[in-house]
XYZ file of C-alpha atoms in Angstrom:
342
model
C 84.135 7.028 32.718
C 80.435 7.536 32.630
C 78.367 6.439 35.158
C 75.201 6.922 33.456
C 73.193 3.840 31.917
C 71.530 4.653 28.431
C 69.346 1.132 28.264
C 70.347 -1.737 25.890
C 70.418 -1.355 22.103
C 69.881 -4.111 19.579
C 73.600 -5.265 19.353
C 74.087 -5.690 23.445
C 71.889 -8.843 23.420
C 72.565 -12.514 23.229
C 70.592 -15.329 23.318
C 71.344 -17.362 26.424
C 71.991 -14.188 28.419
C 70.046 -13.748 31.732
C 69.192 -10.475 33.336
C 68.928 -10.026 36.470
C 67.061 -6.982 36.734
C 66.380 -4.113 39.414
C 65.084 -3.028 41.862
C 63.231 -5.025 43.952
C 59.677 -3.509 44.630
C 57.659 -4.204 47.951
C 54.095 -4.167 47.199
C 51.170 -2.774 49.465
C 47.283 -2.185 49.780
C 48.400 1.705 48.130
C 49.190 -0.283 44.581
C 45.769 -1.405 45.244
C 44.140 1.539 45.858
C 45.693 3.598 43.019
C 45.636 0.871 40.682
C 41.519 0.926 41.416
C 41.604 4.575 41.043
C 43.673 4.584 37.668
C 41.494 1.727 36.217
C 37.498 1.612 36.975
C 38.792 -2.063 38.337
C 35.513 -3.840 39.912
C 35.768 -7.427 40.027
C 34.953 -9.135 43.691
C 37.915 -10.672 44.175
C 40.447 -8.513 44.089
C 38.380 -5.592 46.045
C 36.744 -7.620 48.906
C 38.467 -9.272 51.652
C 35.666 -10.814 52.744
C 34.198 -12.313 49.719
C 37.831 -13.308 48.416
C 37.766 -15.516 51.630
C 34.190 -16.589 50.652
C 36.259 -18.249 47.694
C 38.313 -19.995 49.824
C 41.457 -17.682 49.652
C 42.753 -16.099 53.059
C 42.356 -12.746 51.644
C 42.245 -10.509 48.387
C 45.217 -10.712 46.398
C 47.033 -7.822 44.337
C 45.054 -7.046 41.383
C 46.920 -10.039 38.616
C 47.589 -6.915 36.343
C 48.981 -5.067 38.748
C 51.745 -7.832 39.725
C 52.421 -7.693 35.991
C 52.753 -4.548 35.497
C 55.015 -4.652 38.538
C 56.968 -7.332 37.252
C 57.302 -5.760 33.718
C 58.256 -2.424 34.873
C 61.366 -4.229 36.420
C 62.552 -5.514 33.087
C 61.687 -1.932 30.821
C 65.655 -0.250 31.693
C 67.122 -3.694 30.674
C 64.540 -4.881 27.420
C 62.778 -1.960 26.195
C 64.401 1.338 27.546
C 65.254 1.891 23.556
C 62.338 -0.106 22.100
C 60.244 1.468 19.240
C 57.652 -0.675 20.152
C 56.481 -3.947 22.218
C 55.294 -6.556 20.273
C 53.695 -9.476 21.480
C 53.094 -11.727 24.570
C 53.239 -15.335 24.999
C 52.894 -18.646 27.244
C 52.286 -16.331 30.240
C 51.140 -18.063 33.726
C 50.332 -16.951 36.832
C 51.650 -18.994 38.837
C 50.808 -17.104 42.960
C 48.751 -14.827 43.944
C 50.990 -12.029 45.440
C 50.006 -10.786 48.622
C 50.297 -7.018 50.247
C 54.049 -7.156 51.693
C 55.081 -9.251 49.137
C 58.540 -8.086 47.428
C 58.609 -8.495 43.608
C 61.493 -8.601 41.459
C 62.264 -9.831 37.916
C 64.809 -12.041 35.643
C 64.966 -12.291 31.750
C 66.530 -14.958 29.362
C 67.330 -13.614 26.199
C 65.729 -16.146 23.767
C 65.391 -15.229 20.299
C 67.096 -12.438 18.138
C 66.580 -11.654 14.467
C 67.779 -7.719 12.531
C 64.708 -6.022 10.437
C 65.433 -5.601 6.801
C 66.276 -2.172 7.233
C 69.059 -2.748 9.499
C 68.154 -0.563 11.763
C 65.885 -1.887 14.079
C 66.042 -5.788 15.695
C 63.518 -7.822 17.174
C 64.681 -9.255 20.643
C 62.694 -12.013 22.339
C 62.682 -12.302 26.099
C 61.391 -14.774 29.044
C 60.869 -13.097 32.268
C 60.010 -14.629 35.628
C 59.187 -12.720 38.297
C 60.090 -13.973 41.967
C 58.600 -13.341 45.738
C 61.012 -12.546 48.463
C 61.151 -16.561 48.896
C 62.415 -16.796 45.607
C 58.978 -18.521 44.402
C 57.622 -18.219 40.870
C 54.961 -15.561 40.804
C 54.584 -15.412 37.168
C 56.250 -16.165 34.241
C 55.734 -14.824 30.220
C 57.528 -14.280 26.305
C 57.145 -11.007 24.980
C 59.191 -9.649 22.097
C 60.474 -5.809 21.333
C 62.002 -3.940 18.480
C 64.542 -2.378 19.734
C 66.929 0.055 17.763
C 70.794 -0.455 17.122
C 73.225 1.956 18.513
C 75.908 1.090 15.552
C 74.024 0.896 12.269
C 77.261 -0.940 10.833
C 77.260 -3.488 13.598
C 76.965 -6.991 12.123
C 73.513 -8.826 12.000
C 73.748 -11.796 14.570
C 72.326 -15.184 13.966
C 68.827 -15.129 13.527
C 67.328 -17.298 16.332
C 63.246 -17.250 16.358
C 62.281 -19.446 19.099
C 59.371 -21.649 18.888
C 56.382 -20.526 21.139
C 53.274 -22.196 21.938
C 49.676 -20.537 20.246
C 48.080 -21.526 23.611
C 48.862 -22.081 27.115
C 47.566 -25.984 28.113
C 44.770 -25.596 30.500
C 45.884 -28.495 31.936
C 49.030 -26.565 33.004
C 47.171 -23.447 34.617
C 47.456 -23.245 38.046
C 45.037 -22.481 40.176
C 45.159 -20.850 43.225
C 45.501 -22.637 46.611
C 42.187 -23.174 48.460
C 40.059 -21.022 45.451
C 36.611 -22.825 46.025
C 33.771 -21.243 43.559
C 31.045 -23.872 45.099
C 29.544 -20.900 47.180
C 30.187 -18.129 45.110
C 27.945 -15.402 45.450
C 26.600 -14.057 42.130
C 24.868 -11.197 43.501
C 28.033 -9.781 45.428
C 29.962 -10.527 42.244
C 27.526 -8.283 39.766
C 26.408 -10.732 37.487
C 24.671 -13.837 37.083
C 26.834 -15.436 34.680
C 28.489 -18.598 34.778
C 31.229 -20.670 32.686
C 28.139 -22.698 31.222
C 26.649 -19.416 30.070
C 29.140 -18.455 27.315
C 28.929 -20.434 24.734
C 32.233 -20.192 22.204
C 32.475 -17.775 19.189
C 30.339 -15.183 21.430
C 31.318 -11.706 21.099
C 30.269 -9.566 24.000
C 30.126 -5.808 23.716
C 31.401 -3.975 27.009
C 29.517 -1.016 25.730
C 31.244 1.680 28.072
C 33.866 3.888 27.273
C 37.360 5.784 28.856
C 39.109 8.201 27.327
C 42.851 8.333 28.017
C 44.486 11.041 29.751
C 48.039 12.512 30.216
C 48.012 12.478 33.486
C 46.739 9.404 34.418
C 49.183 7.489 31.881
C 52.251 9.472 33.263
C 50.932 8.473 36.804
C 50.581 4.552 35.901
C 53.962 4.527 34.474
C 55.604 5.924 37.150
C 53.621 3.850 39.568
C 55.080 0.532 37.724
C 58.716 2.510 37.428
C 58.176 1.877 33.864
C 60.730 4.370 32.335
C 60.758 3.307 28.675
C 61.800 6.700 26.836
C 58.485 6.556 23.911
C 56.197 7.248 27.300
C 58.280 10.040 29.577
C 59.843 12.119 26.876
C 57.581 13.772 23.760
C 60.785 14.805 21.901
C 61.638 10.780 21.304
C 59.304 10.462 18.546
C 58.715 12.552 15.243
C 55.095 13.521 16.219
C 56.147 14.854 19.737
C 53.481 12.217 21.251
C 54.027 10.059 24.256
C 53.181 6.682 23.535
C 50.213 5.005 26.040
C 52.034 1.877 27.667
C 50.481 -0.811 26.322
C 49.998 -1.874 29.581
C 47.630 0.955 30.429
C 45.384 -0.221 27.788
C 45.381 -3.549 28.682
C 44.221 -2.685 32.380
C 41.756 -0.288 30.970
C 39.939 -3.000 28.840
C 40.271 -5.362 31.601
C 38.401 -3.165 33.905
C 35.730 -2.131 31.057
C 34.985 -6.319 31.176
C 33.448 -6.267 34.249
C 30.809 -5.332 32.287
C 29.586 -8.469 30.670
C 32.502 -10.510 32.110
C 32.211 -9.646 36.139
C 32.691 -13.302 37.321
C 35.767 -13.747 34.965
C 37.761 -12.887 38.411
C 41.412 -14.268 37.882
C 43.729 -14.475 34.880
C 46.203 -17.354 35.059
C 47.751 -17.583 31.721
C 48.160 -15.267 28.668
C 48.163 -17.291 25.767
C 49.090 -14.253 23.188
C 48.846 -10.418 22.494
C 49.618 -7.776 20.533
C 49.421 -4.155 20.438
C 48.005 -3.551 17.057
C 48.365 0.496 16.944
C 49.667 2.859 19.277
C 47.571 5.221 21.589
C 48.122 8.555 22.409
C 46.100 10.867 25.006
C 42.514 11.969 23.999
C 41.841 8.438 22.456
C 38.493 7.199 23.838
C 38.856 3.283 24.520
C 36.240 0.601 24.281
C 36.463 -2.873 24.635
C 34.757 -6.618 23.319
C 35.279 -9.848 23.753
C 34.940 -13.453 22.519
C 34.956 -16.296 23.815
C 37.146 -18.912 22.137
C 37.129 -21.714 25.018
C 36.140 -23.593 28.029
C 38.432 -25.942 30.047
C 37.454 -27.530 33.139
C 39.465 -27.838 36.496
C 40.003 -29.764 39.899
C 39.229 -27.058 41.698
C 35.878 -27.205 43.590
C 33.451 -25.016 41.176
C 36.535 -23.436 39.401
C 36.153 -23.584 35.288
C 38.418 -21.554 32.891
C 37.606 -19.470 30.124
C 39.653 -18.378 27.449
C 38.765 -15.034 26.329
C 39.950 -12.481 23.334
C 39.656 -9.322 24.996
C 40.097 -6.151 22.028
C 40.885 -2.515 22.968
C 39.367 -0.362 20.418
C 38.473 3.160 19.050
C 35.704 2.089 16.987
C 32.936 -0.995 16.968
C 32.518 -3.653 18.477
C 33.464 -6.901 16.801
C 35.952 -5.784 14.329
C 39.419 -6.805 14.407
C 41.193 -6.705 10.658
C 40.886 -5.331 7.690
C 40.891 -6.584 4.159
C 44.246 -7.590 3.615
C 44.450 -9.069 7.084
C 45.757 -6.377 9.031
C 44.702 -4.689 12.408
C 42.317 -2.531 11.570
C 43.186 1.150 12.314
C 40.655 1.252 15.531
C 42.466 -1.963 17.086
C 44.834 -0.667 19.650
C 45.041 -4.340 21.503
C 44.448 -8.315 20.734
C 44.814 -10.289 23.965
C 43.862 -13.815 24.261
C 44.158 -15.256 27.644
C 43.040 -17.759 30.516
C 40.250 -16.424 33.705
C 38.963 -18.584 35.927
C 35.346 -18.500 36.331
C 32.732 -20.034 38.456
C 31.045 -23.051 37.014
């Protein structure tokens, strides 16, 4: 009998299932530091103790990427250990801020299934939650994977597509206990902007530029124990590439939007995403955004913004092609929720 795991394939999955997945993962001020050292990561918040209580909050929380990336590395040996690709995010919320000493660990209902046309590939959609060591909701999101089939001549299953919202009701973000904006401190933040200051259909160029290393990507994926086989091992695909977790990109423009975006300091809900083309080492990432919307909240000088944030090789501003499509530059489309001071 083996004892060895070799990951889910296509055929192994059924909606209704739940996954409980390992291993539990205490968290610490060293994911802080090396997150900040793998991703030019500036904003106030989540660097300053002091002006984090400032804002009301009893002290800087975990970077809200680097909970996610801690809570989607749990689920990558169970979801996407034989994925060719990850496709899209959904009705994601933040729901706590996790804390250093917090323990982090994540569950998955299997949601939606459907086979590609080729038969040899399926697309598998997922709903992970991932829980403190009181059990409490940290954060919650959809994302869906194409995953291969171990038996090519293994029956299709019944296509189930579930039904997912286009954007996450600002009325149902939650906001973090105590976060009071009415003294925030513009100067400490890095910017003077505001969430009256944007004005919708904005694009803002974050001008700078990172180019992706080896090393560093190898590092971040072991850091979030995310072990899918496309990033670790170059003989997986037909170029001898590792693929750049998507992840990594999405923490990489995140951290290139201080620039233009440095009092967008929390994200509480991820509305959608996609990672339009795949990254490999040597690419040289930039970033934009638009602004799409403004919502208000009851929290003392607390507004949300909802932001497309774009990963790119090339300019600025452009997102598809002619017939619709990515264009070839667009490595990431993420449209989410940050709270802002008003």
């Amino acid at each position: 009998m083996t004892k060895t795991n070799a990951g889910r394939f296509f055929e192994d999955y059924t909606v209704g299932d739940v996954i409980t997945h390992a291993v539990p993962r205490t968290v610490g001020q060293g994911e802080r530091a090396l997150y900040h050292a793998l991703y030019p990561a500036r904003h106030a918040l989540y660097s300053s103790d002091v002006f984090a209580q400032a804002c009301g909050l009893p002290a800087s929380p975990l970077d809200d990427l680097a909970a996610f990336h801690v809570i989607f590395g749990k689920t990558v040996p169970d979801v996407s250990l034989n994925a060719v690709a990850n496709l899209g995010y959904a009705e994601g919320r933040w729901h706590l801020p996790v804390w250093p000493g917090d323990t982090l660990r994540s569950e998955s209902q299997v949601i939606g299934i459907k086979q590609n046309s080729s038969g040899k590939t399926g697309v598998v959609w997922v709903r992970t939650r991932g829980l403190n060591q009181r059990e409490e909701l940290v954060m919650d999101y959809v994302r869906w994977v194409m995953v291969r089939k171990r038996d090519l001549d293994a029956p299709a299953p019944e296509t189930v597509v579930p039904e997912l919202a286009q954007v996450v009701d600002p009325a149902t973000l939650v906001i973090p206990q105590g976060l009071d904006f009415s003294d925030y401190n513009v100067a400490l933040a890095g910017e003077p902007h505001r969430w009256g200051d944007y004005q919708v259909g904005e694009v803002i160029d974050h001008v700078d530029g990172i180019t992706i290393e080896e090393a560093e990507h190898m590092l971040a994926t072991r850091l979030w124990q995310n072990t899918a086989k496309v990033h670790f091992d170059a003989t997986n695909r037909a170029d001898g590439k590792r693929l750049i977790y998507g992840g990594h990109v999405l923490s990489l423009a995140r951290a290139l939007s201080f620039n233009g975006l440095a009092n967008a300091q929390m994200i509480v809900g991820l509305n959608g995403g996609a990672h339009a083309n795949p990254c490999f080492a040597g690419d040289t990432l930039r970033a934009w955004s638009e602004v799409l919307d403004h919502a208000e909240t009851d929290a003392p000088g607390v507004g949300a913004i909802r932001l497309r944030l774009v990963a790119t090789k090339g300019a600025a501003g452009v997102l598809r092609g002619e017939a619709g499509k990515y264009h070839p530059d667009v490595l990431l489309d993420l449209d989410y929720w940050a709270l802002i001071p008003r």
